[in-house]
CSV table of C-alpha atoms in Angstrom, one decimal:
chain,number,residue,atom,x,y,z
G,1,MET,CA,37.1,127.9,58.9
G,2,ASP,CA,34.1,129.7,59.9
G,3,ILE,CA,33.9,129.5,63.5
G,4,SER,CA,33.1,132.1,66.3
G,5,SER,CA,35.6,133.9,68.0
G,6,VAL,CA,36.9,135.5,71.7
G,7,ARG,CA,38.7,138.9,71.7
G,8,LEU,CA,41.0,139.4,74.8
G,9,LEU,CA,41.4,142.2,77.3
G,10,PRO,CA,44.7,144.2,76.4
G,11,ARG,CA,47.6,142.1,78.3
G,12,LYS,CA,45.8,139.1,78.5
G,13,GLU,CA,47.6,137.1,75.8
G,14,GLU,CA,50.8,136.9,77.4
G,15,SER,CA,50.3,133.3,78.9
G,16,LEU,CA,49.1,132.1,75.4
G,17,LEU,CA,52.1,133.6,73.8
G,18,ARG,CA,54.2,131.3,76.6
G,19,PHE,CA,51.8,128.7,74.8
G,20,HIS,CA,50.0,127.7,78.3
G,21,PRO,CA,46.7,125.8,77.0
G,22,TRP,CA,44.1,127.3,79.4
G,23,LEU,CA,42.6,130.8,78.8
G,24,PHE,CA,40.1,131.9,81.8
G,25,SER,CA,36.8,133.8,81.2
G,26,ARG,CA,38.4,137.0,83.0
G,27,ALA,CA,40.5,137.4,80.4
G,28,ILE,CA,37.9,137.8,77.3
G,29,ALA,CA,36.6,141.3,76.5
G,30,SER,CA,34.1,140.4,73.8
G,31,THR,CA,32.7,137.5,71.4
G,32,ASP,CA,31.7,136.9,68.3
G,33,GLY,CA,29.4,134.6,66.6
G,34,GLU,CA,27.1,131.9,68.3
G,35,LEU,CA,29.1,130.2,71.7
G,36,TYR,CA,28.2,126.8,73.4
G,37,ASP,CA,30.0,124.7,75.3
G,38,GLY,CA,32.0,122.4,73.6
G,39,CYS,CA,32.3,124.7,70.2
G,40,LEU,CA,35.2,125.5,68.3
G,41,VAL,CA,36.4,129.0,68.8
G,42,ARG,CA,39.3,131.4,67.5
G,43,VAL,CA,41.2,133.6,70.0
G,44,GLU,CA,42.1,137.3,69.4
G,45,SER,CA,44.3,139.5,71.1
G,46,HIS,CA,42.6,142.6,71.8
G,47,ARG,CA,44.0,144.2,68.0
G,48,GLY,CA,42.5,141.1,66.7
G,49,GLU,CA,45.5,139.1,65.8
G,50,PRO,CA,44.7,135.5,65.7
G,51,LEU,CA,46.3,133.6,68.7
G,52,GLY,CA,44.9,130.1,68.4
G,53,VAL,CA,42.0,127.7,68.1
G,54,GLY,CA,40.5,125.6,71.0
G,55,HIS,CA,37.2,124.4,72.7
G,56,TYR,CA,35.3,126.8,74.5
G,57,ALA,CA,33.4,126.4,77.7
G,58,GLU,CA,30.8,128.6,80.1
G,59,ALA,CA,33.3,128.0,82.6
G,60,SER,CA,36.1,129.4,84.5
G,61,ILE,CA,38.6,128.0,82.2
G,62,ALA,CA,36.8,129.4,78.9
G,63,VAL,CA,38.7,128.0,76.4
G,64,ARG,CA,41.2,124.8,76.2
G,65,MET,CA,43.7,125.4,73.4
G,66,LEU,CA,44.1,122.8,70.4
G,67,SER,CA,46.5,124.9,68.4
G,68,PHE,CA,48.4,128.0,68.7
G,69,ILE,CA,48.3,128.6,64.7
G,70,GLY,CA,45.9,131.1,64.6
G,71,ASN,CA,44.1,129.9,61.4
G,72,GLU,CA,44.8,126.1,61.9
G,73,GLU,CA,41.7,123.7,60.9
G,74,ILE,CA,40.7,121.3,63.2
G,75,GLU,CA,39.8,118.5,60.9
G,76,PRO,CA,40.7,114.7,60.9
G,77,GLN,CA,44.1,115.5,59.9
G,78,PHE,CA,44.6,117.3,62.8
G,79,TRP,CA,43.5,114.5,65.2
G,80,GLN,CA,45.8,112.7,63.2
G,81,ALA,CA,49.0,114.2,63.3
G,82,ARG,CA,48.2,114.6,67.2
G,83,LEU,CA,47.6,111.2,67.8
G,84,ALA,CA,50.6,110.0,65.6
G,85,ALA,CA,53.0,112.4,67.7
G,86,ALA,CA,51.5,110.5,70.9
G,87,LEU,CA,52.2,107.3,69.8
G,88,GLN,CA,55.5,107.6,68.4
G,89,LEU,CA,56.6,109.1,71.4
G,90,ARG,CA,55.3,105.7,73.3
G,91,LEU,CA,57.1,103.8,70.5
G,92,ALA,CA,60.2,105.3,71.1
G,93,CYS,CA,60.1,105.1,75.0
G,94,GLY,CA,59.8,101.1,74.6
G,95,LEU,CA,56.5,101.0,76.3
G,96,LEU,CA,55.0,98.6,73.2
G,97,ARG,CA,57.2,95.8,73.1
G,98,VAL,CA,58.3,92.5,74.3
G,99,ASP,CA,60.2,92.5,77.6
G,100,PRO,CA,63.0,89.9,77.1
G,101,GLU,CA,63.5,89.2,80.9
G,102,VAL,CA,60.0,88.3,81.7
G,103,GLY,CA,59.2,87.2,78.0
G,104,SER,CA,55.5,88.8,78.2
G,105,PRO,CA,54.2,91.9,76.6
G,106,ASN,CA,53.9,95.4,78.2
G,107,ASN,CA,50.5,96.5,76.9
G,108,VAL,CA,49.2,98.8,79.2
G,109,TYR,CA,49.9,102.6,78.7
G,110,ARG,CA,48.2,106.1,78.3
G,111,LEU,CA,48.5,106.8,74.8
G,112,VAL,CA,46.7,110.6,75.5
G,113,HIS,CA,48.0,112.5,78.2
G,114,GLY,CA,46.0,115.6,77.9
G,115,GLU,CA,47.6,118.7,78.0
G,116,GLY,CA,51.1,116.9,78.1
G,117,ASP,CA,49.7,115.8,74.7
G,118,GLN,CA,48.7,119.1,73.1
G,119,LEU,CA,45.1,117.8,73.4
G,120,PRO,CA,43.6,119.2,76.6
G,121,GLY,CA,40.5,117.8,77.7
G,122,LEU,CA,41.4,113.9,76.3
G,123,ILE,CA,42.7,110.9,78.2
G,124,ILE,CA,43.2,107.6,76.0
G,125,ASP,CA,44.2,104.2,77.7
G,126,VAL,CA,45.5,101.2,76.4
G,127,TYR,CA,44.5,97.9,77.1
G,128,GLY,CA,45.9,95.2,75.1
G,129,ASP,CA,43.8,95.6,71.9
G,130,THR,CA,41.2,98.2,73.5
G,131,ALA,CA,41.6,101.6,73.6
G,132,VAL,CA,39.3,103.4,76.5
G,133,MET,CA,38.8,107.4,75.3
G,134,GLN,CA,37.9,109.5,78.1
G,135,ALA,CA,36.5,113.4,77.9
G,136,HIS,CA,37.2,115.9,80.2
G,137,SER,CA,35.4,119.0,78.1
G,138,MET,CA,32.2,118.8,76.2
G,139,GLY,CA,34.8,119.7,73.0
G,140,MET,CA,36.2,116.4,73.2
G,141,HIS,CA,33.0,114.9,73.8
G,142,TYR,CA,31.6,116.4,70.6
G,143,ALA,CA,34.8,115.2,69.1
G,144,ARG,CA,35.1,111.5,70.0
G,145,GLU,CA,33.5,109.8,66.8
G,146,VAL,CA,36.5,111.5,64.3
G,147,ILE,CA,39.1,111.3,67.3
G,148,ALA,CA,38.0,107.2,67.5
G,149,GLN,CA,38.5,107.1,63.4
G,150,ALA,CA,41.8,109.1,63.7
G,151,LEU,CA,43.0,106.6,66.1
G,152,MET,CA,42.1,103.5,64.3
G,153,GLN,CA,44.2,105.0,61.3
G,154,VAL,CA,47.2,106.1,63.0
G,155,TYR,CA,47.6,102.6,64.8
G,156,GLN,CA,47.0,101.1,61.2
G,157,ASP,CA,49.6,103.2,59.8
G,158,LEU,CA,52.3,103.0,62.4
G,159,CYS,CA,51.8,99.5,63.9
G,160,GLY,CA,49.5,97.4,61.9
G,161,PRO,CA,45.6,96.9,61.6
G,162,GLU,CA,45.5,94.1,64.5
G,163,VAL,CA,46.9,95.8,67.3
G,164,ILE,CA,43.8,98.2,68.4
G,165,ARG,CA,40.6,96.4,67.5
G,166,ALA,CA,38.1,98.3,69.5
G,167,VAL,CA,37.6,102.2,70.9
G,168,TYR,CA,35.4,102.1,74.4
G,169,TYR,CA,34.0,105.7,75.3
G,170,LYS,CA,34.0,106.2,78.9
G,171,SER,CA,33.2,109.8,80.1
G,172,GLN,CA,29.9,109.5,82.2
G,173,GLY,CA,32.1,110.5,85.4
G,174,THR,CA,34.3,113.0,83.8
G,175,LEU,CA,32.2,115.4,81.6
G,176,PRO,CA,32.0,119.0,83.9
G,177,THR,CA,28.5,119.1,84.9
G,178,ARG,CA,25.8,116.8,85.9
G,179,GLU,CA,23.7,118.1,83.0
G,180,GLN,CA,26.6,116.8,80.4
G,181,ARG,CA,27.1,113.6,82.4
G,182,GLU,CA,23.5,112.6,82.3
G,183,MET,CA,23.5,113.3,78.5
G,184,CYS,CA,26.6,111.1,77.6
G,185,ASP,CA,26.4,107.2,76.7
G,186,ASP,CA,29.4,105.1,77.7
G,187,GLY,CA,29.8,102.4,75.1
G,188,PHE,CA,32.0,101.2,72.1
G,189,LEU,CA,32.5,103.5,69.3
G,190,ILE,CA,34.4,101.0,67.1
G,191,GLY,CA,34.3,97.4,67.4
G,192,HIS,CA,33.9,95.3,70.5
G,193,THR,CA,36.1,93.5,73.0
G,194,GLU,CA,35.7,91.4,76.2
G,195,ALA,CA,38.1,92.3,79.1
G,196,THR,CA,41.2,89.9,79.2
G,197,PRO,CA,44.1,89.9,81.2
G,198,VAL,CA,47.0,92.4,80.4
G,199,TRP,CA,50.5,92.6,81.5
G,200,GLU,CA,52.5,95.0,83.1
G,201,ASN,CA,56.1,94.2,83.7
G,202,GLY,CA,55.3,90.7,83.2
G,203,ILE,CA,52.4,90.9,85.8
G,204,LYS,CA,49.0,90.2,84.8
G,205,PHE,CA,45.9,92.4,85.5
G,206,MET,CA,42.5,92.4,84.3
G,207,PRO,CA,41.2,96.2,83.6
G,208,ASP,CA,37.5,96.7,84.2
G,209,TRP,CA,36.8,99.9,81.8
G,210,LEU,CA,33.2,99.1,82.2
G,211,ARG,CA,32.5,99.9,85.8
G,212,GLY,CA,36.3,100.4,87.1
G,213,GLN,CA,37.5,103.7,88.2
G,214,LYS,CA,39.0,106.2,85.9
G,215,THR,CA,39.5,104.3,82.6
G,216,GLY,CA,39.4,100.9,84.1
G,217,PHE,CA,43.2,100.8,86.0
G,218,PHE,CA,45.7,103.3,87.4
G,219,VAL,CA,48.2,103.1,84.4
G,220,ASP,CA,50.0,106.2,86.5
G,221,GLN,CA,52.2,104.1,89.1
G,222,ARG,CA,53.7,101.5,86.7
G,223,ASP,CA,56.9,102.7,87.7
G,224,ASN,CA,56.7,103.3,90.9
G,225,ARG,CA,55.1,99.8,91.6
G,226,ALA,CA,58.4,98.3,90.2
G,227,LEU,CA,60.3,100.1,92.6
G,228,VAL,CA,58.3,98.7,95.2
G,229,GLU,CA,59.0,95.2,93.9
G,230,GLN,CA,63.1,96.4,94.5
G,231,TYR,CA,62.3,97.3,98.3
G,232,ALA,CA,59.9,94.2,99.2
G,233,ARG,CA,62.2,91.3,99.7
G,234,GLY,CA,61.6,90.1,103.2
G,235,ARG,CA,59.5,92.7,104.5
G,236,ARG,CA,56.2,92.8,106.0
G,237,LEU,CA,53.9,95.2,104.1
G,238,LEU,CA,50.9,97.0,104.4
G,239,ASN,CA,49.1,98.6,101.1
G,240,ALA,CA,46.7,101.1,102.2
G,241,PHE,CA,44.0,102.0,99.6
G,242,CYS,CA,45.2,99.1,97.4
G,243,TYR,CA,42.0,99.5,95.0
G,244,THR,CA,43.0,96.5,92.6
G,245,GLY,CA,46.1,95.4,94.5
G,246,GLY,CA,48.8,96.6,92.1
G,247,PHE,CA,51.4,97.5,94.8
G,248,SER,CA,50.8,94.2,96.5
G,249,LEU,CA,51.5,92.1,93.1
G,250,TYR,CA,54.9,93.4,92.6
G,251,ALA,CA,55.7,93.2,96.6
G,252,LEU,CA,54.5,89.7,96.4
G,253,ARG,CA,56.8,88.9,93.3
G,254,GLY,CA,59.8,91.0,94.9
G,255,GLY,CA,59.6,88.2,97.7
G,256,ALA,CA,57.9,89.9,100.6
G,257,GLU,CA,57.5,88.1,103.9
G,258,ARG,CA,54.0,89.1,104.1
G,259,VAL,CA,51.6,91.6,102.2
G,260,ASP,CA,48.2,92.9,103.9
G,261,SER,CA,46.2,94.7,101.1
G,262,LEU,CA,43.8,97.3,102.9
G,263,ASP,CA,41.1,99.2,101.1
G,264,SER,CA,37.3,100.3,102.7
G,265,SER,CA,35.8,98.7,99.4
G,266,THR,CA,34.5,95.4,99.1
G,267,LYS,CA,34.6,95.5,95.4
G,268,ALA,CA,38.2,96.5,95.3
G,269,MET,CA,39.3,93.6,98.1
G,270,TYR,CA,37.5,91.3,95.4
G,271,LEU,CA,39.4,92.6,92.4
G,272,THR,CA,42.7,92.5,94.5
G,273,GLU,CA,42.2,88.5,95.5
G,274,GLU,CA,41.3,87.8,92.0
G,275,HIS,CA,44.5,89.4,91.0
G,276,VAL,CA,46.5,87.7,93.5
G,277,LYS,CA,45.2,84.1,92.2
G,278,LEU,CA,45.7,85.5,88.6
G,279,ASN,CA,49.4,85.7,89.3
G,280,PHE,CA,50.1,83.7,92.2
G,281,GLY,CA,47.4,81.2,92.9
G,282,GLN,CA,46.3,80.5,96.7
G,283,CYS,CA,49.1,82.8,98.1
G,284,HIS,CA,49.6,82.4,101.8
G,285,ARG,CA,51.6,85.5,102.3
G,286,HIS,CA,48.7,87.6,101.1
G,287,ARG,CA,45.7,88.9,103.2
G,288,SER,CA,42.9,91.3,102.6
G,289,ILE,CA,41.4,93.4,105.1
G,290,THR,CA,38.4,95.6,104.4
G,291,GLN,CA,38.3,98.6,106.6
G,292,ASP,CA,38.6,102.2,106.7
G,293,ALA,CA,42.5,102.9,106.3
G,294,PHE,CA,42.6,106.1,108.7
G,295,ALA,CA,40.4,103.6,111.6
G,296,TYR,CA,43.0,100.6,110.6
G,297,LEU,CA,46.1,102.4,111.2
G,298,ASP,CA,44.9,103.9,114.6
G,299,GLU,CA,44.2,100.5,115.8
G,300,MET,CA,47.0,98.2,114.4
G,301,PRO,CA,49.8,97.5,116.7
G,302,GLN,CA,53.2,99.4,116.8
G,303,GLY,CA,55.9,97.9,114.4
G,304,GLU,CA,53.3,95.6,112.9
G,305,TYR,CA,54.9,96.4,109.5
G,306,ASP,CA,58.4,97.7,108.3
G,307,MET,CA,57.1,98.7,104.9
G,308,ILE,CA,53.8,100.9,104.4
G,309,ILE,CA,52.3,102.2,100.8
G,310,LEU,CA,49.8,105.3,101.5
G,311,ASP,CA,48.1,106.0,97.9
G,312,PRO,CA,45.0,107.4,98.7
G,313,PRO,CA,42.5,108.8,96.3
G,314,ALA,CA,42.9,112.4,95.5
G,315,PHE,CA,41.8,114.3,98.5
G,316,ALA,CA,41.2,117.7,96.9
G,317,LYS,CA,39.9,117.9,93.4
G,318,HIS,CA,40.2,121.9,93.6
G,319,ARG,CA,42.0,124.6,95.4
G,320,LYS,CA,38.6,125.0,97.5
G,321,VAL,CA,39.3,122.2,99.7
G,322,LEU,CA,42.8,122.4,99.8
G,323,ARG,CA,43.0,122.9,103.6
G,324,ASN,CA,40.9,119.9,104.5
G,325,ALA,CA,43.0,117.6,102.0
G,326,LEU,CA,46.7,118.9,103.5
G,327,ILE,CA,44.8,117.9,107.1
G,328,GLY,CA,44.1,114.6,105.5
G,329,TYR,CA,47.7,114.0,104.3
G,330,ARG,CA,49.5,115.2,107.4
G,331,ARG,CA,46.8,112.8,109.5
G,332,ILE,CA,47.4,109.7,107.1
G,333,ASN,CA,51.4,110.2,107.0
G,334,ALA,CA,51.1,110.9,110.7
G,335,GLN,CA,49.6,107.7,111.7
G,336,ALA,CA,52.1,105.8,109.3
G,337,PHE,CA,55.7,107.5,110.9
G,338,ASN,CA,54.0,106.6,114.7
G,339,LYS,CA,53.4,103.0,114.0
G,340,ILE,CA,55.8,101.9,111.4
G,341,ALA,CA,58.8,99.4,112.6
G,342,PRO,CA,62.5,101.0,113.0
G,343,GLY,CA,64.2,101.0,109.6
G,344,GLY,CA,61.0,100.8,107.8
G,345,ILE,CA,60.2,102.0,104.2
G,346,LEU,CA,57.3,104.6,103.8
G,347,PHE,CA,56.0,105.1,100.2
G,348,THR,CA,53.6,108.1,100.4
G,349,PHE,CA,51.9,109.6,97.3
G,350,SER,CA,49.3,112.7,96.3
G,351,CYS,CA,47.5,112.5,93.3
G,352,SER,CA,45.5,115.7,93.8
G,353,GLN,CA,46.4,118.1,91.0
G,354,ALA,CA,45.3,121.0,93.3
G,355,VAL,CA,47.9,119.7,95.8
G,356,SER,CA,51.6,121.2,94.7
G,357,ARG,CA,54.6,119.3,95.3
G,358,GLU,CA,56.0,121.7,97.8
G,359,GLU,CA,52.6,121.7,99.6
G,360,PHE,CA,52.6,117.8,99.8
G,361,ARG,CA,55.9,117.5,101.0
G,362,LEU,CA,55.5,120.3,103.6
G,363,ALA,CA,52.5,118.2,104.8
G,364,VAL,CA,54.8,115.0,105.3
G,365,PHE,CA,57.4,117.0,106.9
G,366,THR,CA,54.9,118.4,109.4
G,367,ALA,CA,53.7,114.6,110.3
G,368,ALA,CA,57.2,113.4,110.3
G,369,ALA,CA,58.7,116.2,112.7
G,370,ALA,CA,55.3,115.7,114.8
G,371,SER,CA,56.5,111.9,115.0
G,372,GLY,CA,60.1,113.2,116.7
G,373,ARG,CA,61.6,110.2,114.5
G,374,HIS,CA,64.3,110.5,112.2
G,375,VAL,CA,63.3,110.5,108.5
G,376,ARG,CA,65.2,110.3,105.3
G,377,ILE,CA,64.2,110.9,101.6
G,378,LEU,CA,65.5,108.2,99.4
G,379,HIS,CA,63.3,108.7,96.4
G,380,GLN,CA,61.2,111.6,94.9
G,381,LEU,CA,58.3,110.2,92.8
G,382,THR,CA,56.0,111.3,89.8
G,383,GLN,CA,54.2,110.2,87.0
G,384,PRO,CA,55.6,107.8,84.1
G,385,ILE,CA,56.8,108.9,80.7
G,386,ASP,CA,53.1,108.2,79.2
G,387,HIS,CA,52.0,110.7,81.3
G,388,PRO,CA,54.1,113.5,80.1
G,389,VAL,CA,53.8,117.1,81.6
G,390,SER,CA,54.2,120.1,79.2
G,391,ILE,CA,56.7,122.4,80.3
G,392,TYR,CA,54.4,125.1,79.7
G,393,HIS,CA,51.5,123.6,81.5
G,394,PRO,CA,53.1,122.5,85.1
G,395,GLU,CA,49.6,122.0,86.5
G,396,GLY,CA,50.0,118.7,84.4
G,397,GLU,CA,52.0,117.1,87.0
G,398,TYR,CA,49.7,115.9,89.4
G,399,LEU,CA,51.4,112.7,90.9
G,400,LYS,CA,53.8,113.1,93.6
G,401,GLY,CA,55.0,110.9,95.6
G,402,LEU,CA,58.3,110.2,98.4
G,403,VAL,CA,60.0,107.2,99.3
G,404,LEU,CA,61.1,107.5,103.3
G,405,GLN,CA,63.1,105.5,105.5
G,406,VAL,CA,62.1,106.1,109.0
G,407,GLU,CA,64.2,105.1,111.9
């Protein structure tokens, strides 16, 4: 494989020897050959020993490692092997099956979770018979066609030719720079499908991969939505930052007395209402509220709800804004602690990768202490099994949550 190379400074190979998939620019001593954003590059120790192959970028993270085998060929067989391993994990976990209790398929899941599936910079979510691919690096952008072909081959080999019929590419909002995003065209790489309802634990959702956030749906809260259902019976529930209403649907099925879905986006509220109709028809137990969540919690009466869900968008995309993010988490949780009814249950989350589990927990602790109320931790939550975290890349554990009882 005739590709360019980068040579490291002395002792800078230690993280790669521990299989961490990111190589930072400050570790590089010299380069050989033409380098550009997205090109394949071989990484060598300061002595010239091959350490692996990855995608290069003119950025702080200079190389995202695809392989720790120094001379591995990154060819179609490489992509097929990685995708087959990812699919076999999901099959082994029972994500692609018919649930005998509800009699309907669970056909929404994440197939590739970046570093957790040894494919840094790549996300693939599956909605029924459509795979939605998202690149977070130019290297994955350039490889999109060969990845799509490999994906179709892997599904045909392991699941049959009709399981996946189309691959949609959606990276205009995720490539690293504005120039790169402007040169990216979203669209179908293989086939063409129309959005149809998909199933998650017997609940129907309508993903919108054309205009929706992320790949069209938030797959990562599946297990936590199911836990909300267990606590919902007979409760008055507020689902703040509801987006498309996932938690609300589970709460309604769980027998909540009342569910109020809150979001500042009129589009999000429309999608929430459509999902409620899709599953429950005209439901008198559900109400939609279009308002800023901070303002609503400030104004709402004391004890209005005995169950509150706080699932805000990422307050911190990177460490530079960490302080403001932690202030935001403290503030929104303090509002919930002050207003929730005695004996209430609070589900609170952070999806900010830049915020560690310890930092999030400290922010919630500070808010609880300021409220003067007794608070107990019932559950500590994270992302589901189809969002695996490499033990060598703890940064991949981005979703953090607590279930709290407030007396």
